[in-house]
Amino acid sequence: MRNILIKGDNKKALHYLIDEKDLAGKVDLVYIDPPFATGGEFKKDLTGRVSTISNSSSGKIAYSDKLKGKDFIQFLQERVEIIYDLLSDRGSFYLHIDYKIGHYVKCMLDEVFGIENFRNDITRIKCNPKNFSRIGYGNIKDMILFYTKGKKPIWHEPREPMSEEDIAKLYAKVDKEGRHYTTVPIHAPGETKDGKSSQKFKGLLPPPGRHWRCSVEELEELDRQGLIEWSAKGNPRKINYADEHSTKKMQDIWTFKDPINPLYPTEKNHEMLQTIIKASSNADSIVMDCFAGSGGTLVAASQLGRKWIGIDQSEMAIETVRKNLSDNGIFASEDTYDYFDLSR
């Protein structure tokens, strides 16, 4: 499939992808960053600087964000239901949303995807602390709601480097050679009456209701290598060294701050987009963003070797997408992707 860029209302464009492009069930990842129901207009002045200006005639409107409440939820639901049909059985859906409306949006997404397919409410630290005078705590975050279409989605677990603080906390013990380590149980839940994971190890049987995590032969080898620590009471635990585990599982609080001088009002952190694409798509996957904005998702998808579909109804967004792709050295001309104008 060739990459696709569409100008026009995304509801119409999503139907077009199903009816004319036969893409139902073929998209592995959708990330969207829809308007946050702020009631304002986002504009771009002649210098290229972006801002939110709801009471000025100056600048060129990038997009309007006028829908609120039930109208906004309905607007989203109509599009999410079509997105669901476009997703493959192993597909994932990420929706980036403001904290004020996000919890209402989650209720709608639970209906569309099923609450059993809700994976995460990711907190994204978006900026440095603010000193606003309004009543309430300062807002430095927004949220990303992560759903999958089924029980076996594409998933490449994201991991991040461990800091010195992480090592001190997670690997608090230090051996004679100065290596940081921790210990973990060598047994797991569930009994096995037969087999090597239920036999005696050094005269010990697994605790009631549990079994050895590996065979007795493997435990014997670990003990010979000095990788079993015995407590004063004779309880064995496996040693894990920090220097053999340089990364840790990524958690659901992310610090990916927005660009200081964005190309477009809603431009998001590039590393964050790459993280999502790496985690929830394969090299041959189709990635879609139907609120394309600056085209950041499309750039990240291209850099990671994925095919992409971008949709936006804003003329400024389409211009910005093309510029962003060109500036990143991805495309010399639109001949390398298919462009459709459905706004006419």
GROMACS .gro file of C-alpha atoms in nm:
model
  344
    1MET     CA    1   0.000   0.000   0.000
    2ARG     CA    2   0.114   0.354  -0.077
    3ASN     CA    3   0.099   0.617   0.195
    4ILE     CA    4  -0.222   0.821   0.191
    5LEU     CA    5  -0.283   1.186   0.279
    6ILE     CA    6  -0.644   1.308   0.274
    7LYS     CA    7  -0.782   1.658   0.308
    8GLY     CA    8  -1.140   1.669   0.428
    9ASP     CA    9  -1.378   1.585   0.711
   10ASN     CA   10  -1.233   1.277   0.876
   11LYS     CA   11  -1.568   1.101   0.915
   12LYS     CA   12  -1.616   1.115   0.539
   13ALA     CA   13  -1.252   1.017   0.485
   14LEU     CA   14  -1.276   0.717   0.718
   15HIS     CA   15  -1.577   0.588   0.527
   16TYR     CA   16  -1.379   0.645   0.206
   17LEU     CA   17  -1.097   0.425   0.334
   18ILE     CA   18  -1.343   0.141   0.394
   19ASP     CA   19  -1.566   0.181   0.089
   20GLU     CA   20  -1.313   0.285  -0.176
   21LYS     CA   21  -0.978   0.161  -0.045
   22ASP     CA   22  -1.093  -0.168   0.111
   23LEU     CA   23  -0.892  -0.104   0.428
   24ALA     CA   24  -1.139  -0.242   0.685
   25GLY     CA   25  -0.949  -0.460   0.932
   26LYS     CA   26  -0.609  -0.367   0.787
   27VAL     CA   27  -0.484  -0.083   1.009
   28ASP     CA   28  -0.267  -0.200   1.300
   29LEU     CA   29  -0.233   0.128   1.491
   30VAL     CA   30  -0.436   0.446   1.524
   31TYR     CA   31  -0.314   0.743   1.728
   32ILE     CA   32  -0.534   1.050   1.741
   33ASP     CA   33  -0.501   1.383   1.916
   34PRO     CA   34  -0.845   1.540   1.864
   35PRO     CA   35  -0.948   1.891   1.973
   36PHE     CA   36  -0.972   1.905   2.352
   37ALA     CA   37  -1.315   2.076   2.369
   38THR     CA   38  -1.163   2.406   2.481
   39GLY     CA   39  -1.410   2.626   2.293
   40GLY     CA   40  -1.131   2.830   2.134
   41GLU     CA   41  -0.972   2.886   1.796
   42PHE     CA   42  -0.611   2.797   1.736
   43LYS     CA   43  -0.434   3.040   1.504
   44LYS     CA   44  -0.096   3.089   1.347
   45ASP     CA   45   0.042   3.438   1.297
   46LEU     CA   46   0.245   3.560   1.003
   47THR     CA   47   0.574   3.481   1.177
   48GLY     CA   48   0.476   3.116   1.207
   49ARG     CA   49   0.428   3.128   1.584
   50VAL     CA   50   0.121   2.940   1.706
   51SER     CA   51  -0.115   3.042   1.982
   52THR     CA   52  -0.469   3.017   2.110
   53ILE     CA   53  -0.662   3.334   2.024
   54SER     CA   54  -1.038   3.325   2.057
   55ASN     CA   55  -1.111   3.699   2.038
   56SER     CA   56  -0.880   3.827   1.766
   57SER     CA   57  -0.913   3.851   1.391
   58SER     CA   58  -0.537   3.841   1.339
   59GLY     CA   59  -0.357   3.530   1.221
   60LYS     CA   60  -0.464   3.236   1.014
   61ILE     CA   61  -0.694   2.980   1.178
   62ALA     CA   62  -0.529   2.638   1.206
   63TYR     CA   63  -0.843   2.474   1.342
   64SER     CA   64  -1.150   2.552   1.553
   65ASP     CA   65  -1.222   2.374   1.878
   66LYS     CA   66  -1.582   2.479   1.940
   67LEU     CA   67  -1.756   2.153   2.032
   68LYS     CA   68  -1.821   2.089   2.401
   69GLY     CA   69  -1.983   1.835   2.628
   70LYS     CA   70  -2.224   1.587   2.469
   71ASP     CA   71  -2.169   1.730   2.121
   72PHE     CA   72  -1.796   1.666   2.151
   73ILE     CA   73  -1.845   1.310   2.279
   74GLN     CA   74  -2.088   1.234   1.996
   75PHE     CA   75  -1.848   1.386   1.742
   76LEU     CA   76  -1.572   1.156   1.866
   77GLN     CA   77  -1.788   0.845   1.895
   78GLU     CA   78  -1.904   0.870   1.534
   79ARG     CA   79  -1.541   0.861   1.424
   80VAL     CA   80  -1.416   0.605   1.676
   81GLU     CA   81  -1.680   0.354   1.563
   82ILE     CA   82  -1.545   0.374   1.207
   83ILE     CA   83  -1.186   0.355   1.334
   84TYR     CA   84  -1.281   0.035   1.515
   85ASP     CA   85  -1.387  -0.118   1.183
   86LEU     CA   86  -1.059  -0.014   1.021
   87LEU     CA   87  -0.846  -0.170   1.295
   88SER     CA   88  -0.706  -0.518   1.246
   89ASP     CA   89  -0.777  -0.792   1.501
   90ARG     CA   90  -0.431  -0.718   1.647
   91GLY     CA   91  -0.482  -0.343   1.627
   92SER     CA   92  -0.432  -0.078   1.896
   93PHE     CA   93  -0.592   0.261   1.952
   94TYR     CA   94  -0.441   0.556   2.140
   95LEU     CA   95  -0.647   0.868   2.208
   96HIS     CA   96  -0.468   1.175   2.343
   97ILE     CA   97  -0.706   1.398   2.538
   98ASP     CA   98  -0.731   1.675   2.797
   99TYR     CA   99  -0.789   1.587   3.163
  100LYS     CA  100  -1.113   1.790   3.178
  101ILE     CA  101  -1.300   1.578   2.923
  102GLY     CA  102  -1.090   1.261   2.919
  103HIS     CA  103  -1.285   1.059   3.175
  104TYR     CA  104  -1.611   1.113   2.985
  105VAL     CA  105  -1.435   1.007   2.666
  106LYS     CA  106  -1.317   0.688   2.839
  107CYS     CA  107  -1.678   0.589   2.918
  108MET     CA  108  -1.758   0.617   2.547
  109LEU     CA  109  -1.447   0.420   2.447
  110ASP     CA  110  -1.540   0.145   2.694
  111GLU     CA  111  -1.866   0.103   2.503
  112VAL     CA  112  -1.698   0.089   2.162
  113PHE     CA  113  -1.398  -0.131   2.245
  114GLY     CA  114  -1.529  -0.313   2.551
  115ILE     CA  115  -1.393  -0.238   2.896
  116GLU     CA  116  -1.198  -0.565   2.884
  117ASN     CA  117  -0.987  -0.417   2.602
  118PHE     CA  118  -0.891  -0.106   2.799
  119ARG     CA  119  -0.516  -0.124   2.861
  120ASN     CA  120  -0.394   0.201   3.013
  121ASP     CA  121  -0.478   0.555   3.115
  122ILE     CA  122  -0.134   0.703   3.053
  123THR     CA  123  -0.045   1.026   3.231
  124ARG     CA  124   0.170   1.245   3.008
  125ILE     CA  125   0.371   1.527   3.170
  126LYS     CA  126   0.340   1.793   2.902
  127CYS     CA  127   0.511   2.104   3.040
  128ASN     CA  128   0.695   2.263   3.330
  129PRO     CA  129   0.498   2.371   3.641
  130LYS     CA  130   0.278   2.678   3.598
  131ASN     CA  131   0.196   2.947   3.854
  132PHE     CA  132  -0.166   3.027   3.764
  133SER     CA  133  -0.375   3.214   4.021
  134ARG     CA  134  -0.691   3.002   3.977
  135ILE     CA  135  -0.817   2.780   4.256
  136GLY     CA  136  -0.680   2.429   4.218
  137TYR     CA  137  -0.351   2.251   4.164
  138GLY     CA  138  -0.134   2.337   3.868
  139ASN     CA  139  -0.197   2.131   3.556
  140ILE     CA  140   0.114   1.984   3.394
  141LYS     CA  141  -0.042   1.672   3.241
  142ASP     CA  142  -0.286   1.534   2.991
  143MET     CA  143  -0.389   1.174   2.927
  144ILE     CA  144  -0.358   0.904   2.663
  145LEU     CA  145  -0.623   0.631   2.662
  146PHE     CA  146  -0.491   0.303   2.523
  147TYR     CA  147  -0.724   0.029   2.393
  148THR     CA  148  -0.677  -0.282   2.184
  149LYS     CA  149  -0.929  -0.443   1.952
  150GLY     CA  150  -0.869  -0.791   2.091
  151LYS     CA  151  -0.681  -0.997   2.345
  152LYS     CA  152  -0.368  -1.055   2.134
  153PRO     CA  153  -0.254  -0.717   2.001
  154ILE     CA  154   0.081  -0.639   1.845
  155TRP     CA  155   0.300  -0.558   2.143
  156HIS     CA  156   0.672  -0.488   2.167
  157GLU     CA  157   0.725  -0.400   2.531
  158PRO     CA  158   0.882  -0.054   2.568
  159ARG     CA  159   1.171  -0.039   2.809
  160GLU     CA  160   1.375   0.252   2.936
  161PRO     CA  161   1.725   0.287   3.083
  162MET     CA  162   1.763   0.255   3.458
  163SER     CA  163   1.896   0.555   3.645
  164GLU     CA  164   2.136   0.541   3.939
  165GLU     CA  165   1.836   0.608   4.161
  166ASP     CA  166   1.651   0.312   4.007
  167ILE     CA  167   1.947   0.083   4.070
  168ALA     CA  168   1.979   0.197   4.431
  169LYS     CA  169   1.610   0.133   4.491
  170LEU     CA  170   1.549  -0.184   4.287
  171TYR     CA  171   1.888  -0.349   4.350
  172ALA     CA  172   1.956  -0.242   4.707
  173LYS     CA  173   2.188  -0.529   4.803
  174VAL     CA  174   2.562  -0.519   4.727
  175ASP     CA  175   2.787  -0.827   4.707
  176LYS     CA  176   3.155  -0.855   4.806
  177GLU     CA  177   3.262  -0.731   4.463
  178GLY     CA  178   3.047  -0.419   4.489
  179ARG     CA  179   2.781  -0.538   4.242
  180HIS     CA  180   2.425  -0.427   4.312
  181TYR     CA  181   2.168  -0.706   4.315
  182THR     CA  182   1.826  -0.814   4.435
  183THR     CA  183   1.671  -1.154   4.495
  184VAL     CA  184   1.348  -1.307   4.368
  185PRO     CA  185   1.156  -1.623   4.464
  186ILE     CA  186   1.248  -1.944   4.283
  187HIS     CA  187   0.891  -2.075   4.311
  188ALA     CA  188   0.565  -1.970   4.146
  189PRO     CA  189   0.191  -2.021   4.212
  190GLY     CA  190   0.035  -2.355   4.121
  191GLU     CA  191   0.110  -2.712   4.216
  192THR     CA  192   0.252  -2.976   3.980
  193LYS     CA  193   0.228  -3.331   4.112
  194ASP     CA  194   0.454  -3.477   3.848
  195GLY     CA  195   0.753  -3.333   3.668
  196LYS     CA  196   1.086  -3.177   3.753
  197SER     CA  197   0.939  -2.856   3.897
  198SER     CA  198   0.784  -3.045   4.189
  199GLN     CA  199   1.088  -3.249   4.299
  200LYS     CA  200   1.309  -3.179   4.599
  201PHE     CA  201   1.585  -2.919   4.566
  202LYS     CA  202   1.855  -2.945   4.835
  203GLY     CA  203   1.609  -3.145   5.041
  204LEU     CA  204   1.333  -2.884   5.004
  205LEU     CA  205   0.996  -2.913   4.832
  206PRO     CA  206   0.820  -2.605   4.692
  207PRO     CA  207   0.588  -2.435   4.944
  208PRO     CA  208   0.227  -2.566   4.948
  209GLY     CA  209   0.034  -2.457   4.639
  210ARG     CA  210   0.349  -2.363   4.446
  211HIS     CA  211   0.612  -2.516   4.215
  212TRP     CA  212   0.974  -2.441   4.122
  213ARG     CA  213   1.006  -2.185   3.843
  214CYS     CA  214   1.249  -2.415   3.661
  215SER     CA  215   1.369  -2.773   3.683
  216VAL     CA  216   1.570  -2.896   3.980
  217GLU     CA  217   1.869  -2.945   3.745
  218GLU     CA  218   1.858  -2.577   3.651
  219LEU     CA  219   1.832  -2.476   4.018
  220GLU     CA  220   2.135  -2.692   4.096
  221GLU     CA  221   2.331  -2.519   3.820
  222LEU     CA  222   2.231  -2.173   3.948
  223ASP     CA  223   2.346  -2.274   4.295
  224ARG     CA  224   2.683  -2.394   4.158
  225GLN     CA  225   2.724  -2.054   3.988
  226GLY     CA  226   2.656  -1.873   4.315
  227LEU     CA  227   2.328  -1.732   4.189
  228ILE     CA  228   2.115  -1.871   4.472
  229GLU     CA  229   2.115  -1.678   4.799
  230TRP     CA  230   2.026  -1.872   5.111
  231SER     CA  231   1.869  -1.684   5.401
  232ALA     CA  232   1.957  -1.746   5.766
  233LYS     CA  233   1.651  -1.971   5.784
  234GLY     CA  234   1.757  -2.170   5.479
  235ASN     CA  235   1.518  -2.018   5.223
  236PRO     CA  236   1.664  -2.002   4.869
  237ARG     CA  237   1.613  -1.703   4.635
  238LYS     CA  238   1.760  -1.630   4.292
  239ILE     CA  239   2.011  -1.346   4.257
  240ASN     CA  240   1.953  -1.086   3.983
  241TYR     CA  241   2.238  -0.839   3.921
  242ALA     CA  242   2.168  -0.481   3.820
  243ASP     CA  243   2.443  -0.476   3.558
  244GLU     CA  244   2.270  -0.761   3.375
  245HIS     CA  245   1.942  -0.571   3.359
  246SER     CA  246   2.018  -0.227   3.213
  247THR     CA  247   1.656  -0.138   3.137
  248LYS     CA  248   1.323  -0.141   3.317
  249LYS     CA  249   0.964  -0.179   3.206
  250MET     CA  250   0.812   0.151   3.097
  251GLN     CA  251   0.537   0.265   3.333
  252ASP     CA  252   0.216   0.464   3.271
  253ILE     CA  253   0.353   0.807   3.367
  254TRP     CA  254   0.545   0.959   3.078
  255THR     CA  255   0.754   1.276   3.063
  256PHE     CA  256   0.737   1.380   2.699
  257LYS     CA  257   0.707   1.758   2.695
  258ASP     CA  258   0.562   1.946   2.398
  259PRO     CA  259   0.795   2.132   2.159
  260ILE     CA  260   0.877   2.487   2.271
  261ASN     CA  261   0.830   2.630   1.920
  262PRO     CA  262   0.578   2.398   1.752
  263LEU     CA  263   0.501   2.394   1.380
  264TYR     CA  264   0.132   2.355   1.465
  265PRO     CA  265  -0.081   2.424   1.775
  266THR     CA  266  -0.129   2.056   1.865
  267GLU     CA  267   0.218   1.927   1.774
  268LYS     CA  268   0.325   1.649   2.009
  269ASN     CA  269   0.659   1.519   2.131
  270HIS     CA  270   0.833   1.320   1.856
  271GLU     CA  271   0.994   1.067   2.090
  272MET     CA  272   0.654   0.992   2.244
  273LEU     CA  273   0.504   0.918   1.902
  274GLN     CA  274   0.796   0.690   1.817
  275THR     CA  275   0.750   0.506   2.146
  276ILE     CA  276   0.384   0.435   2.070
  277ILE     CA  277   0.455   0.324   1.713
  278LYS     CA  278   0.740   0.093   1.816
  279ALA     CA  279   0.527  -0.066   2.089
  280SER     CA  280   0.206  -0.125   1.895
  281SER     CA  281   0.299  -0.188   1.532
  282ASN     CA  282   0.526  -0.399   1.313
  283ALA     CA  283   0.753  -0.298   1.027
  284ASP     CA  284   0.482  -0.386   0.773
  285SER     CA  285   0.199  -0.220   0.967
  286ILE     CA  286  -0.030   0.061   0.858
  287VAL     CA  287  -0.039   0.350   1.107
  288MET     CA  288  -0.318   0.608   1.092
  289ASP     CA  289  -0.376   0.954   1.238
  290CYS     CA  290  -0.708   1.106   1.131
  291PHE     CA  291  -0.641   1.433   1.319
  292ALA     CA  292  -0.304   1.468   1.150
  293GLY     CA  293  -0.226   1.826   1.256
  294SER     CA  294   0.146   1.881   1.206
  295GLY     CA  295   0.197   1.532   1.065
  296GLY     CA  296   0.421   1.423   1.352
  297THR     CA  297   0.267   1.075   1.361
  298LEU     CA  298   0.325   1.036   0.987
  299VAL     CA  299   0.689   1.146   1.014
  300ALA     CA  300   0.753   0.906   1.302
  301ALA     CA  301   0.581   0.621   1.116
  302SER     CA  302   0.791   0.686   0.804
  303GLN     CA  303   1.114   0.697   1.002
  304LEU     CA  304   1.028   0.359   1.155
  305GLY     CA  305   0.945   0.202   0.819
  306ARG     CA  306   0.566   0.189   0.860
  307LYS     CA  307   0.304   0.279   0.604
  308TRP     CA  308   0.077   0.563   0.708
  309ILE     CA  309  -0.258   0.731   0.652
  310GLY     CA  310  -0.305   1.096   0.749
  311ILE     CA  311  -0.632   1.292   0.746
  312ASP     CA  312  -0.712   1.653   0.830
  313GLN     CA  313  -0.968   1.905   0.712
  314SER     CA  314  -0.753   2.211   0.781
  315GLU     CA  315  -0.569   2.362   0.486
  316MET     CA  316  -0.300   2.480   0.724
  317ALA     CA  317  -0.262   2.130   0.865
  318ILE     CA  318  -0.215   1.981   0.518
  319GLU     CA  319   0.044   2.248   0.437
  320THR     CA  320   0.223   2.177   0.766
  321VAL     CA  321   0.219   1.800   0.709
  322ARG     CA  322   0.380   1.843   0.368
  323LYS     CA  323   0.642   2.080   0.506
  324ASN     CA  324   0.715   1.852   0.801
  325LEU     CA  325   0.761   1.550   0.574
  326SER     CA  326   0.984   1.749   0.340
  327ASP     CA  327   1.192   1.904   0.621
  328ASN     CA  328   1.260   1.560   0.762
  329GLY     CA  329   1.390   1.444   0.425
  330ILE     CA  330   1.121   1.181   0.384
  331PHE     CA  331   0.958   1.288   0.059
  332ALA     CA  332   1.083   1.507  -0.222
  333SER     CA  333   0.736   1.540  -0.372
  334GLU     CA  334   0.379   1.424  -0.327
  335ASP     CA  335   0.441   1.166  -0.600
  336THR     CA  336   0.566   0.937  -0.324
  337TYR     CA  337   0.223   0.927  -0.156
  338ASP     CA  338  -0.137   0.943  -0.272
  339TYR     CA  339  -0.318   1.267  -0.198
  340PHE     CA  340  -0.697   1.295  -0.201
  341ASP     CA  341  -0.898   1.612  -0.155
  342LEU     CA  342  -1.242   1.515  -0.024
  343SER     CA  343  -1.326   1.868   0.089
  344ARG     CA  344  -1.467   1.970  -0.249
   0.00000   0.00000   0.00000
